PDB file of C-alpha atoms in Angstrom:
ATOM      1  CA  LEU G 101     -16.425 -19.545  15.830  1.00 44.00           C
ATOM      2  CA  GLU G 102     -15.899 -20.258  19.101  1.00 43.00           C
ATOM      3  CA  GLY G 103     -12.931 -21.908  20.835  1.00 50.00           C
ATOM      4  CA  GLU G 104     -10.063 -19.768  19.073  1.00 51.00           C
ATOM      5  CA  MET G 105      -6.966 -21.517  19.774  1.00 47.00           C
ATOM      6  CA  GLY G 106      -8.928 -23.266  23.263  1.00 47.00           C
ATOM      7  CA  LEU G 107      -8.730 -19.911  25.836  1.00 48.00           C
ATOM      8  CA  GLU G 108     -12.328 -21.288  26.944  1.00 46.00           C
ATOM      9  CA  GLY G 109     -11.642 -24.050  29.118  1.00 47.00           C
ATOM     10  CA  PRO G 110     -12.522 -27.829  28.612  1.00 47.00           C
ATOM     11  CA  GLU G 111     -15.493 -29.435  26.513  1.00 49.00           C
ATOM     12  CA  SER G 112     -17.870 -29.131  28.737  1.00 48.00           C
ATOM     13  CA  PRO G 113     -19.385 -32.725  29.233  1.00 50.00           C
ATOM     14  CA  GLU G 114     -22.937 -33.605  26.984  1.00 50.00           C
ATOM     15  CA  PRO G 115     -26.042 -31.895  28.584  1.00 52.00           C
ATOM     16  CA  GLN G 116     -28.415 -34.684  29.805  1.00 56.00           C
ATOM     17  CA  GLY G 117     -31.972 -34.640  28.764  1.00 63.00           C
ATOM     18  CA  LYS G 118     -31.645 -33.725  24.978  1.00 71.00           C
ATOM     19  CA  THR G 119     -33.863 -34.507  22.394  1.00 75.00           C
ATOM     20  CA  PRO G 120     -31.971 -36.574  19.103  1.00 70.00           C
ATOM     21  CA  GLU G 121     -32.397 -33.390  17.297  1.00 69.00           C
ATOM     22  CA  GLU G 122     -31.402 -30.791  19.593  1.00 66.00           C
ATOM     23  CA  LEU G 123     -28.385 -33.200  19.910  1.00 66.00           C
ATOM     24  CA  ALA G 124     -27.578 -33.046  17.092  1.00 70.00           C
ATOM     25  CA  GLU G 125     -27.569 -28.978  16.779  1.00 69.00           C
ATOM     26  CA  ASP G 126     -25.134 -29.851  19.300  1.00 66.00           C
ATOM     27  CA  ALA G 127     -22.792 -31.804  17.584  1.00 66.00           C
ATOM     28  CA  GLU G 128     -23.494 -29.514  14.198  1.00 67.00           C
ATOM     29  CA  ALA G 129     -22.763 -26.099  16.083  1.00 66.00           C
ATOM     30  CA  ARG G 130     -19.655 -28.433  18.142  1.00 66.00           C
ATOM     31  CA  ARG G 131     -18.514 -28.214  13.986  1.00 68.00           C
ATOM     32  CA  HIS G 132     -17.176 -24.774  13.298  1.00 67.00           C
ATOM     33  CA  ARG G 133     -15.910 -24.452  16.282  1.00 74.00           C
ATOM     34  CA  LEU G 134     -12.036 -22.813  16.058  1.00 72.00           C
ATOM     35  CA  ASP G 135     -10.350 -25.888  18.535  1.00 72.00           C
ATOM     36  CA  ASP G 136     -11.578 -28.866  16.294  1.00 72.00           C
ATOM     37  CA  GLN G 137     -10.621 -26.880  12.575  1.00 77.00           C
ATOM     38  CA  PRO G 138      -8.163 -29.286  11.136  1.00 81.00           C
ATOM     39  CA  THR G 139      -4.420 -26.803  11.858  1.00 82.00           C
ATOM     40  CA  THR G 140      -3.581 -25.737   7.750  1.00 85.00           C
ATOM     41  CA  ALA G 141      -7.858 -24.480   8.546  1.00 86.00           C
ATOM     42  CA  LYS G 142      -6.887 -22.193  11.217  1.00 86.00           C
ATOM     43  CA  MET G 143      -3.698 -20.879   9.421  1.00 89.00           C
ATOM     44  CA  TRP G 144      -5.545 -19.652   6.739  1.00 91.00           C
ATOM     45  CA  ILE G 145      -8.582 -18.449   8.968  1.00 90.00           C
ATOM     46  CA  PHE G 146      -5.409 -15.866  10.857  1.00 91.00           C
ATOM     47  CA  LEU G 147      -4.052 -14.555   7.793  1.00 93.00           C
ATOM     48  CA  ALA G 148      -7.930 -14.284   5.987  1.00 93.00           C
ATOM     49  CA  GLY G 149      -8.009 -10.609   7.692  1.00 92.00           C
ATOM     50  CA  PRO G 150      -3.593  -9.084   7.508  1.00 94.00           C
ATOM     51  CA  LEU G 151      -4.166 -10.668   3.566  1.00 95.00           C
ATOM     52  CA  MET G 152      -7.573  -9.162   3.019  1.00 96.00           C
ATOM     53  CA  ASN G 153      -6.215  -5.922   3.923  1.00 96.00           C
ATOM     54  CA  LEU G 154      -3.383  -6.122   1.910  1.00 96.00           C
ATOM     55  CA  LEU G 155      -5.604  -6.821  -0.592  1.00 97.00           C
ATOM     56  CA  THR G 156      -7.730  -3.441  -0.569  1.00 97.00           C
ATOM     57  CA  ALA G 157      -5.070  -2.366  -0.478  1.00 96.00           C
ATOM     58  CA  TRP G 158      -3.702  -2.830  -3.515  1.00 97.00           C
ATOM     59  CA  VAL G 159      -7.260  -2.125  -4.779  1.00 97.00           C
ATOM     60  CA  LEU G 160      -7.153   1.014  -3.713  1.00 97.00           C
ATOM     61  CA  ALA G 161      -4.136   1.497  -4.939  1.00 97.00           C
ATOM     62  CA  VAL G 162      -5.371   1.010  -8.860  1.00 97.00           C
ATOM     63  CA  ILE G 163      -8.125   2.662  -8.052  1.00 97.00           C
ATOM     64  CA  MET G 164      -5.456   5.495  -7.239  1.00 96.00           C
ATOM     65  CA  PHE G 165      -3.414   5.678 -10.177  1.00 96.00           C
ATOM     66  CA  MET G 166      -5.904   5.040 -12.385  1.00 96.00           C
ATOM     67  CA  SER G 167      -8.277   8.381 -10.714  1.00 94.00           C
ATOM     68  CA  GLY G 168      -4.123  10.165 -11.124  1.00 93.00           C
ATOM     69  CA  VAL G 169      -1.374  10.414  -9.401  1.00 93.00           C
ATOM     70  CA  PRO G 170       0.476  14.060  -8.719  1.00 91.00           C
ATOM     71  CA  THR G 171       3.945  14.264 -11.655  1.00 92.00           C
ATOM     72  CA  ALA G 172       6.189  16.488 -10.726  1.00 90.00           C
ATOM     73  CA  GLU G 173       5.148  18.911 -12.945  1.00 94.00           C
ATOM     74  CA  VAL G 174       2.656  21.927 -12.446  1.00 93.00           C
ATOM     75  CA  GLY G 175      -0.543  21.841 -13.486  1.00 92.00           C
ATOM     76  CA  GLY G 176      -1.683  25.529 -12.120  1.00 91.00           C
ATOM     77  CA  VAL G 177       0.472  29.158 -10.651  1.00 92.00           C
ATOM     78  CA  MET G 178      -1.143  30.346  -8.094  1.00 92.00           C
ATOM     79  CA  PRO G 179      -2.315  34.497  -8.616  1.00 93.00           C
ATOM     80  CA  ASN G 180      -0.119  36.376  -6.489  1.00 92.00           C
ATOM     81  CA  SER G 181       2.195  34.191  -5.560  1.00 92.00           C
ATOM     82  CA  PRO G 182       5.618  33.417  -4.862  1.00 92.00           C
ATOM     83  CA  ALA G 183       6.197  31.283  -8.185  1.00 93.00           C
ATOM     84  CA  GLN G 184       3.657  33.304 -10.017  1.00 94.00           C
ATOM     85  CA  ALA G 185       6.086  36.124  -9.124  1.00 93.00           C
ATOM     86  CA  ALA G 186       8.911  33.640 -10.118  1.00 92.00           C
ATOM     87  CA  GLY G 187       8.290  33.116 -13.194  1.00 93.00           C
ATOM     88  CA  MET G 188       7.021  29.486 -12.855  1.00 94.00           C
ATOM     89  CA  GLN G 189       4.667  28.275 -15.469  1.00 93.00           C
ATOM     90  CA  VAL G 190       2.004  25.306 -15.799  1.00 94.00           C
ATOM     91  CA  GLY G 191       3.564  23.029 -17.689  1.00 93.00           C
ATOM     92  CA  ASP G 192       6.594  23.046 -16.913  1.00 94.00           C
ATOM     93  CA  ALA G 193       8.072  20.228 -15.406  1.00 95.00           C
ATOM     94  CA  ILE G 194      10.563  20.632 -11.694  1.00 94.00           C
ATOM     95  CA  THR G 195      14.272  18.236 -12.633  1.00 95.00           C
ATOM     96  CA  ALA G 196      15.946  19.853 -10.006  1.00 95.00           C
ATOM     97  CA  ILE G 197      15.560  21.663  -6.717  1.00 93.00           C
ATOM     98  CA  ASN G 198      18.983  23.723  -5.029  1.00 91.00           C
ATOM     99  CA  GLY G 199      20.945  21.567  -6.158  1.00 90.00           C
ATOM    100  CA  THR G 200      19.011  18.122  -6.215  1.00 91.00           C
ATOM    101  CA  LYS G 201      17.363  15.979  -8.619  1.00 94.00           C
ATOM    102  CA  VAL G 202      13.113  15.476  -8.367  1.00 93.00           C
ATOM    103  CA  GLU G 203      12.322  12.671  -8.877  1.00 90.00           C
ATOM    104  CA  SER G 204       9.049  12.179  -7.663  1.00 87.00           C
ATOM    105  CA  ALA G 205       6.336  14.828  -7.032  1.00 89.00           C
ATOM    106  CA  GLY G 206       6.640  13.554  -3.719  1.00 86.00           C
ATOM    107  CA  ASP G 207      10.184  15.451  -3.593  1.00 90.00           C
ATOM    108  CA  VAL G 208       8.824  18.825  -4.221  1.00 92.00           C
ATOM    109  CA  SER G 209       7.265  19.246  -1.683  1.00 88.00           C
ATOM    110  CA  ARG G 210      10.152  17.296   0.896  1.00 86.00           C
ATOM    111  CA  LEU G 211      12.644  19.457  -0.625  1.00 90.00           C
ATOM    112  CA  ILE G 212      10.754  22.828  -0.516  1.00 90.00           C
ATOM    113  CA  ASN G 213       9.623  22.340   2.699  1.00 86.00           C
ATOM    114  CA  SER G 214      13.707  21.028   4.169  1.00 84.00           C
ATOM    115  CA  THR G 215      15.895  24.554   2.048  1.00 81.00           C
ATOM    116  CA  THR G 216      17.056  26.835   5.113  1.00 76.00           C
ATOM    117  CA  GLU G 217      17.723  29.559   2.605  1.00 78.00           C
ATOM    118  CA  GLN G 218      14.928  32.363   2.509  1.00 83.00           C
ATOM    119  CA  SER G 219      14.604  31.275  -1.059  1.00 88.00           C
ATOM    120  CA  CYS G 220      15.286  28.830  -3.226  1.00 90.00           C
ATOM    121  CA  GLU G 221      16.818  27.074  -6.725  1.00 93.00           C
ATOM    122  CA  ILE G 222      13.764  24.907  -8.913  1.00 94.00           C
ATOM    123  CA  ALA G 223      15.330  23.759 -11.787  1.00 95.00           C
ATOM    124  CA  LEU G 224      12.810  23.560 -14.937  1.00 95.00           C
ATOM    125  CA  LEU G 225      12.223  21.850 -18.082  1.00 94.00           C
ATOM    126  CA  ARG G 226      10.835  24.124 -20.830  1.00 92.00           C
ATOM    127  CA  GLY G 227      10.141  23.528 -24.210  1.00 89.00           C
ATOM    128  CA  GLY G 228      12.783  21.269 -24.305  1.00 88.00           C
ATOM    129  CA  GLU G 229      14.827  24.142 -22.809  1.00 92.00           C
ATOM    130  CA  THR G 230      16.277  23.998 -18.682  1.00 92.00           C
ATOM    131  CA  VAL G 231      15.168  27.744 -17.381  1.00 93.00           C
ATOM    132  CA  THR G 232      16.420  28.540 -12.860  1.00 93.00           C
ATOM    133  CA  VAL G 233      14.436  30.433 -11.039  1.00 94.00           C
ATOM    134  CA  THR G 234      15.014  31.773  -8.164  1.00 93.00           C
ATOM    135  CA  VAL G 235      10.937  31.181  -5.678  1.00 93.00           C
ATOM    136  CA  THR G 236      11.107  32.819  -2.105  1.00 91.00           C
ATOM    137  CA  PRO G 237       8.274  30.074   0.181  1.00 91.00           C
ATOM    138  CA  ARG G 238       5.912  31.935   1.709  1.00 89.00           C
ATOM    139  CA  VAL G 239       5.722  30.027   4.882  1.00 84.00           C
ATOM    140  CA  GLU G 240       1.903  29.058   6.574  1.00 79.00           C
ATOM    141  CA  PRO G 241       1.856  28.087  10.476  1.00 73.00           C
ATOM    142  CA  GLN G 242       0.384  24.254  11.193  1.00 65.00           C
ATOM    143  CA  GLU G 243      -1.380  24.086  14.510  1.00 62.00           C
ATOM    144  CA  GLY G 244       0.130  22.380  16.913  1.00 56.00           C
ATOM    145  CA  GLN G 245       3.428  22.982  14.570  1.00 59.00           C
ATOM    146  CA  LYS G 246       6.545  24.832  15.839  1.00 61.00           C
ATOM    147  CA  GLU G 247       7.663  25.530  12.196  1.00 68.00           C
ATOM    148  CA  GLY G 248       5.442  25.957   9.544  1.00 70.00           C
ATOM    149  CA  ARG G 249       4.746  25.068   6.167  1.00 80.00           C
ATOM    150  CA  LYS G 250       6.482  26.734   3.211  1.00 85.00           C
ATOM    151  CA  ILE G 251       4.415  27.172   0.006  1.00 87.00           C
ATOM    152  CA  ILE G 252       5.574  28.266  -3.249  1.00 91.00           C
ATOM    153  CA  GLY G 253       1.634  28.525  -4.802  1.00 90.00           C
ATOM    154  CA  ILE G 254       1.635  25.469  -6.975  1.00 91.00           C
ATOM    155  CA  THR G 255      -0.410  22.088  -7.914  1.00 89.00           C
ATOM    156  CA  LEU G 256       0.839  19.909  -9.719  1.00 91.00           C
ATOM    157  CA  ALA G 257      -0.726  18.259 -13.275  1.00 92.00           C
ATOM    158  CA  LEU G 258      -2.400  14.501 -12.220  1.00 92.00           C
ATOM    159  CA  LYS G 259      -1.763  11.527 -14.036  1.00 93.00           C
ATOM    160  CA  HIS G 260      -3.566   8.657 -15.362  1.00 94.00           C
ATOM    161  CA  TYR G 261      -3.183   5.166 -16.227  1.00 96.00           C
ATOM    162  CA  PRO G 262      -5.259   2.797 -18.017  1.00 96.00           C
ATOM    163  CA  LEU G 263      -6.289   0.384 -15.972  1.00 97.00           C
ATOM    164  CA  LEU G 264      -2.756  -1.799 -17.103  1.00 96.00           C
ATOM    165  CA  GLN G 265      -0.509  -0.170 -15.697  1.00 97.00           C
ATOM    166  CA  ALA G 266      -2.304   1.070 -12.495  1.00 96.00           C
ATOM    167  CA  MET G 267      -2.471  -2.591 -11.876  1.00 97.00           C
ATOM    168  CA  THR G 268       1.034  -2.922 -12.036  1.00 97.00           C
ATOM    169  CA  LYS G 269       2.008   0.561 -10.729  1.00 95.00           C
ATOM    170  CA  SER G 270      -0.352  -0.371  -7.388  1.00 96.00           C
ATOM    171  CA  THR G 271       2.123  -3.732  -6.717  1.00 97.00           C
ATOM    172  CA  ASN G 272       5.359  -1.880  -7.130  1.00 96.00           C
ATOM    173  CA  TYR G 273       3.765   0.699  -4.305  1.00 94.00           C
ATOM    174  CA  CYS G 274       2.365  -1.792  -2.107  1.00 95.00           C
ATOM    175  CA  TRP G 275       5.633  -4.028  -2.440  1.00 95.00           C
ATOM    176  CA  THR G 276       7.794  -0.407  -2.118  1.00 93.00           C
ATOM    177  CA  PHE G 277       6.049   0.019   1.305  1.00 92.00           C
ATOM    178  CA  THR G 278       5.832  -3.533   2.347  1.00 92.00           C
ATOM    179  CA  LYS G 279       9.409  -3.843   2.247  1.00 92.00           C
ATOM    180  CA  LEU G 280      10.191  -0.451   4.122  1.00 89.00           C
ATOM    181  CA  THR G 281       8.690  -1.270   6.900  1.00 88.00           C
ATOM    182  CA  LEU G 282      10.223  -4.760   6.850  1.00 87.00           C
ATOM    183  CA  THR G 283      13.340  -3.343   6.349  1.00 89.00           C
ATOM    184  CA  LEU G 284      13.000   0.293   8.940  1.00 85.00           C
ATOM    185  CA  PRO G 285      15.280  -0.791  12.689  1.00 82.00           C
ATOM    186  CA  PHE G 286      18.135  -1.353   9.687  1.00 84.00           C
ATOM    187  CA  GLN G 287      17.367   1.474   8.242  1.00 84.00           C
ATOM    188  CA  VAL G 288      17.262   3.361  11.493  1.00 80.00           C
ATOM    189  CA  ALA G 289      20.054   2.004  13.741  1.00 82.00           C
ATOM    190  CA  ARG G 290      22.253   2.452  10.276  1.00 82.00           C
ATOM    191  CA  GLY G 291      22.014   5.986  10.550  1.00 80.00           C
ATOM    192  CA  ASP G 292      19.388   5.940   7.087  1.00 78.00           C
ATOM    193  CA  ILE G 293      16.589   7.162   8.603  1.00 78.00           C
ATOM    194  CA  SER G 294      16.109   8.894  12.326  1.00 76.00           C
ATOM    195  CA  PRO G 295      14.286   7.241  14.936  1.00 75.00           C
ATOM    196  CA  SER G 296      12.032  10.845  15.145  1.00 72.00           C
ATOM    197  CA  GLU G 297      11.411   9.349  11.114  1.00 72.00           C
ATOM    198  CA  ALA G 298      10.558   6.264  12.103  1.00 74.00           C
ATOM    199  CA  ARG G 299       8.260   6.876  14.980  1.00 77.00           C
ATOM    200  CA  PRO G 300       4.538   4.855  15.859  1.00 80.00           C
ATOM    201  CA  VAL G 301       1.633   7.257  15.455  1.00 85.00           C
ATOM    202  CA  GLY G 302      -1.837   6.506  16.680  1.00 83.00           C
ATOM    203  CA  MET G 303      -5.112   6.669  16.707  1.00 82.00           C
ATOM    204  CA  TYR G 304      -4.975  10.457  17.496  1.00 81.00           C
ATOM    205  CA  GLY G 305      -2.163  11.100  14.722  1.00 83.00           C
ATOM    206  CA  ILE G 306      -3.792   9.338  12.131  1.00 86.00           C
ATOM    207  CA  ILE G 307      -6.972  11.001  12.722  1.00 85.00           C
ATOM    208  CA  GLN G 308      -5.745  14.350  12.246  1.00 83.00           C
ATOM    209  CA  LEU G 309      -3.696  12.853   9.158  1.00 84.00           C
ATOM    210  CA  ALA G 310      -7.116  12.033   8.103  1.00 87.00           C
ATOM    211  CA  GLY G 311      -8.194  15.137   8.925  1.00 85.00           C
ATOM    212  CA  SER G 312      -5.476  17.071   6.212  1.00 80.00           C
ATOM    213  CA  ALA G 313      -5.430  14.396   3.325  1.00 85.00           C
ATOM    214  CA  LEU G 314     -10.085  14.821   3.591  1.00 86.00           C
ATOM    215  CA  ASP G 315      -9.006  18.802   3.252  1.00 82.00           C
ATOM    216  CA  SER G 316      -5.778  18.470   0.618  1.00 79.00           C
ATOM    217  CA  SER G 317      -8.644  15.993  -1.625  1.00 84.00           C
ATOM    218  CA  VAL G 318     -10.999  18.773  -1.772  1.00 81.00           C
ATOM    219  CA  ALA G 319      -8.890  21.737  -2.414  1.00 74.00           C
ATOM    220  CA  ALA G 320      -7.467  19.513  -5.071  1.00 75.00           C
ATOM    221  CA  ASN G 321     -10.395  17.812  -6.346  1.00 81.00           C
ATOM    222  CA  ALA G 322      -8.334  14.644  -6.003  1.00 85.00           C
ATOM    223  CA  LEU G 323      -9.383  11.825  -4.496  1.00 90.00           C
ATOM    224  CA  TYR G 324      -5.548  10.953  -4.093  1.00 90.00           C
ATOM    225  CA  PRO G 325      -5.088  12.557  -0.948  1.00 91.00           C
ATOM    226  CA  ILE G 326      -7.488  10.623   1.171  1.00 93.00           C
ATOM    227  CA  LEU G 327      -6.712   7.427  -0.550  1.00 94.00           C
ATOM    228  CA  SER G 328      -2.726   7.053  -0.532  1.00 93.00           C
ATOM    229  CA  LEU G 329      -3.717   7.834   3.039  1.00 93.00           C
ATOM    230  CA  ILE G 330      -6.376   4.646   3.179  1.00 95.00           C
ATOM    231  CA  ILE G 331      -3.712   2.752   1.863  1.00 96.00           C
ATOM    232  CA  LEU G 332      -0.474   3.591   4.123  1.00 93.00           C
ATOM    233  CA  VAL G 333      -3.033   1.919   7.014  1.00 93.00           C
ATOM    234  CA  SER G 334      -4.758  -0.871   5.480  1.00 95.00           C
ATOM    235  CA  LEU G 335      -1.168  -2.052   4.788  1.00 95.00           C
ATOM    236  CA  SER G 336       0.212  -0.661   7.860  1.00 93.00           C
ATOM    237  CA  LEU G 337      -2.463  -3.215  10.006  1.00 93.00           C
ATOM    238  CA  GLY G 338      -1.963  -6.629   7.340  1.00 94.00           C
ATOM    239  CA  ILE G 339       1.652  -5.845   7.926  1.00 94.00           C
ATOM    240  CA  PHE G 340       1.557  -5.120  11.770  1.00 92.00           C
ATOM    241  CA  ASN G 341      -2.004  -8.391  12.109  1.00 93.00           C
ATOM    242  CA  LEU G 342       1.243 -10.174  10.991  1.00 92.00           C
ATOM    243  CA  LEU G 343       4.457 -10.228  13.829  1.00 90.00           C
ATOM    244  CA  PRO G 344       3.642 -13.227  15.904  1.00 89.00           C
ATOM    245  CA  ILE G 345       3.201 -11.711  19.040  1.00 88.00           C
ATOM    246  CA  PRO G 346      -0.090 -12.724  21.013  1.00 85.00           C
ATOM    247  CA  PRO G 347      -2.952 -11.763  20.505  1.00 84.00           C
ATOM    248  CA  LEU G 348      -2.124 -10.870  17.528  1.00 89.00           C
ATOM    249  CA  ASP G 349      -3.136 -12.835  14.319  1.00 92.00           C
ATOM    250  CA  GLY G 350       1.115 -13.574  14.112  1.00 91.00           C
ATOM    251  CA  GLY G 351       0.156 -14.672  17.108  1.00 90.00           C
ATOM    252  CA  HIS G 352      -2.104 -17.741  16.410  1.00 89.00           C
ATOM    253  CA  LEU G 353      -0.018 -18.282  13.968  1.00 92.00           C
ATOM    254  CA  LEU G 354       2.542 -18.545  15.594  1.00 91.00           C
ATOM    255  CA  PHE G 355       1.172 -21.466  18.249  1.00 89.00           C
ATOM    256  CA  LEU G 356      -0.236 -22.984  15.421  1.00 90.00           C
ATOM    257  CA  VAL G 357       3.145 -23.281  13.878  1.00 91.00           C
ATOM    258  CA  VAL G 358       4.506 -24.556  17.774  1.00 89.00           C
ATOM    259  CA  GLU G 359       0.903 -26.731  17.813  1.00 86.00           C
ATOM    260  CA  LEU G 360       3.213 -29.130  14.213  1.00 87.00           C
ATOM    261  CA  VAL G 361       6.005 -28.682  15.414  1.00 88.00           C
ATOM    262  CA  ARG G 362       5.572 -30.220  19.127  1.00 85.00           C
ATOM    263  CA  GLY G 363       2.346 -32.556  17.267  1.00 83.00           C
ATOM    264  CA  LYS G 364       0.230 -31.586  20.035  1.00 84.00           C
ATOM    265  CA  PRO G 365      -1.058 -27.200  21.299  1.00 80.00           C
ATOM    266  CA  LEU G 366      -0.230 -26.066  23.930  1.00 82.00           C
ATOM    267  CA  THR G 367      -2.252 -25.581  27.660  1.00 85.00           C
ATOM    268  CA  PRO G 368      -5.354 -23.368  27.648  1.00 84.00           C
ATOM    269  CA  GLU G 369      -3.448 -22.474  30.418  1.00 89.00           C
ATOM    270  CA  LEU G 370      -0.285 -21.327  29.186  1.00 88.00           C
ATOM    271  CA  LYS G 371      -1.862 -19.598  26.046  1.00 86.00           C
ATOM    272  CA  ALA G 372      -4.228 -17.802  28.519  1.00 87.00           C
ATOM    273  CA  ARG G 373      -0.708 -16.871  30.261  1.00 91.00           C
ATOM    274  CA  ILE G 374       0.671 -15.814  27.817  1.00 90.00           C
ATOM    275  CA  PHE G 375      -2.261 -13.833  26.076  1.00 88.00           C
ATOM    276  CA  THR G 376      -2.559 -11.674  29.633  1.00 91.00           C
ATOM    277  CA  ILE G 377       1.194 -10.737  29.843  1.00 92.00           C
ATOM    278  CA  ALA G 378       1.399  -9.547  25.352  1.00 90.00           C
ATOM    279  CA  MET G 379      -1.911  -8.416  26.005  1.00 90.00           C
ATOM    280  CA  GLY G 380      -0.437  -5.560  28.165  1.00 92.00           C
ATOM    281  CA  LEU G 381       2.406  -4.866  27.142  1.00 91.00           C
ATOM    282  CA  MET G 382       0.391  -4.168  23.947  1.00 89.00           C
ATOM    283  CA  LEU G 383      -2.038  -1.924  25.986  1.00 91.00           C
ATOM    284  CA  LEU G 384       0.392   0.441  27.471  1.00 93.00           C
ATOM    285  CA  LEU G 385       2.516   0.476  24.164  1.00 89.00           C
ATOM    286  CA  PHE G 386      -1.231   1.825  22.452  1.00 89.00           C
ATOM    287  CA  PHE G 387      -0.693   4.416  25.578  1.00 91.00           C
ATOM    288  CA  TYR G 388       2.665   5.575  24.471  1.00 90.00           C
ATOM    289  CA  ILE G 389       2.253   6.255  21.273  1.00 89.00           C
ATOM    290  CA  THR G 390      -0.543   7.927  21.696  1.00 88.00           C
ATOM    291  CA  ALA G 391       0.877  10.421  24.680  1.00 89.00           C
ATOM    292  CA  LEU G 392       3.567  10.559  22.272  1.00 85.00           C
ATOM    293  CA  ASP G 393       0.972  11.557  19.074  1.00 83.00           C
ATOM    294  CA  ILE G 394      -0.904  14.955  21.583  1.00 85.00           C
ATOM    295  CA  ILE G 395       2.936  15.810  23.302  1.00 85.00           C
ATOM    296  CA  ASN G 396       4.752  15.358  20.741  1.00 80.00           C
ATOM    297  CA  PRO G 397       1.942  15.821  17.063  1.00 78.00           C
ATOM    298  CA  ILE G 398       3.399  14.767  14.281  1.00 75.00           C
ATOM    299  CA  PRO G 399       4.053  17.324  10.990  1.00 67.00           C
ATOM    300  CA  ILE G 400       1.720  17.359   9.031  1.00 66.00           C
ATOM    301  CA  PRO G 401       2.105  17.591   5.235  1.00 60.00           C
TER     302      PRO G 401
END
């Protein structure tokens, strides 16, 4: 669409010497100019991009849950691994690690890597009985990271959901991430999440995560590692673009709200100044995040 938010300047006068057909074509072209659309129509236009990001994430999450997501149940034990040495078996349900309850598959890796002891106590549910084993994780170095990753040599079993359950799971999954993103500043202020855990990730960091997720998908022969990353990126883009900051879609929406309140749009000159300042600040933020990704790489799971 032409004429985005009036930044193109005043409309030029009708050219002279044109045929009626050419004038009709010019009038049709002006009819499709963004500035000539009703305010509510322009709002839907700027909402379309972020909403498509959110919808894409939801659809991919449905596919992810249908194709299988990991549970806290042991799906495989690698030969000559710490888990095999400790006596872990396929079908064991991991219920606690070092006394901390395991509520999801993500807790398994997180709790093992967060242990400060050389070994960890893992509580298992096996055949209706609770069994406790002591496992000494093996530390594998990670490229670009000071500390290695602790592994015990197991794969987690996948659970496949039917379509209707996958749709419900997808809705909860996307809503949980959205709510976490929106409340993140407050959680950092309260100390619930450390600033290092809430740090933004730029394109360089996303490329690193994508490489790791692709490797994990190939190794596990499953879609969830790469799909989960794509889902989170798509959700993040949708939420970010809705922020009321020019030149994001949310910034355009803010201008339209101001237009509704004032009864007339802001002048093109004022819009241009606001967009120039905001774009400069966003470029500075982009370069800062990129430098942060290079100097202090994010931990790769």
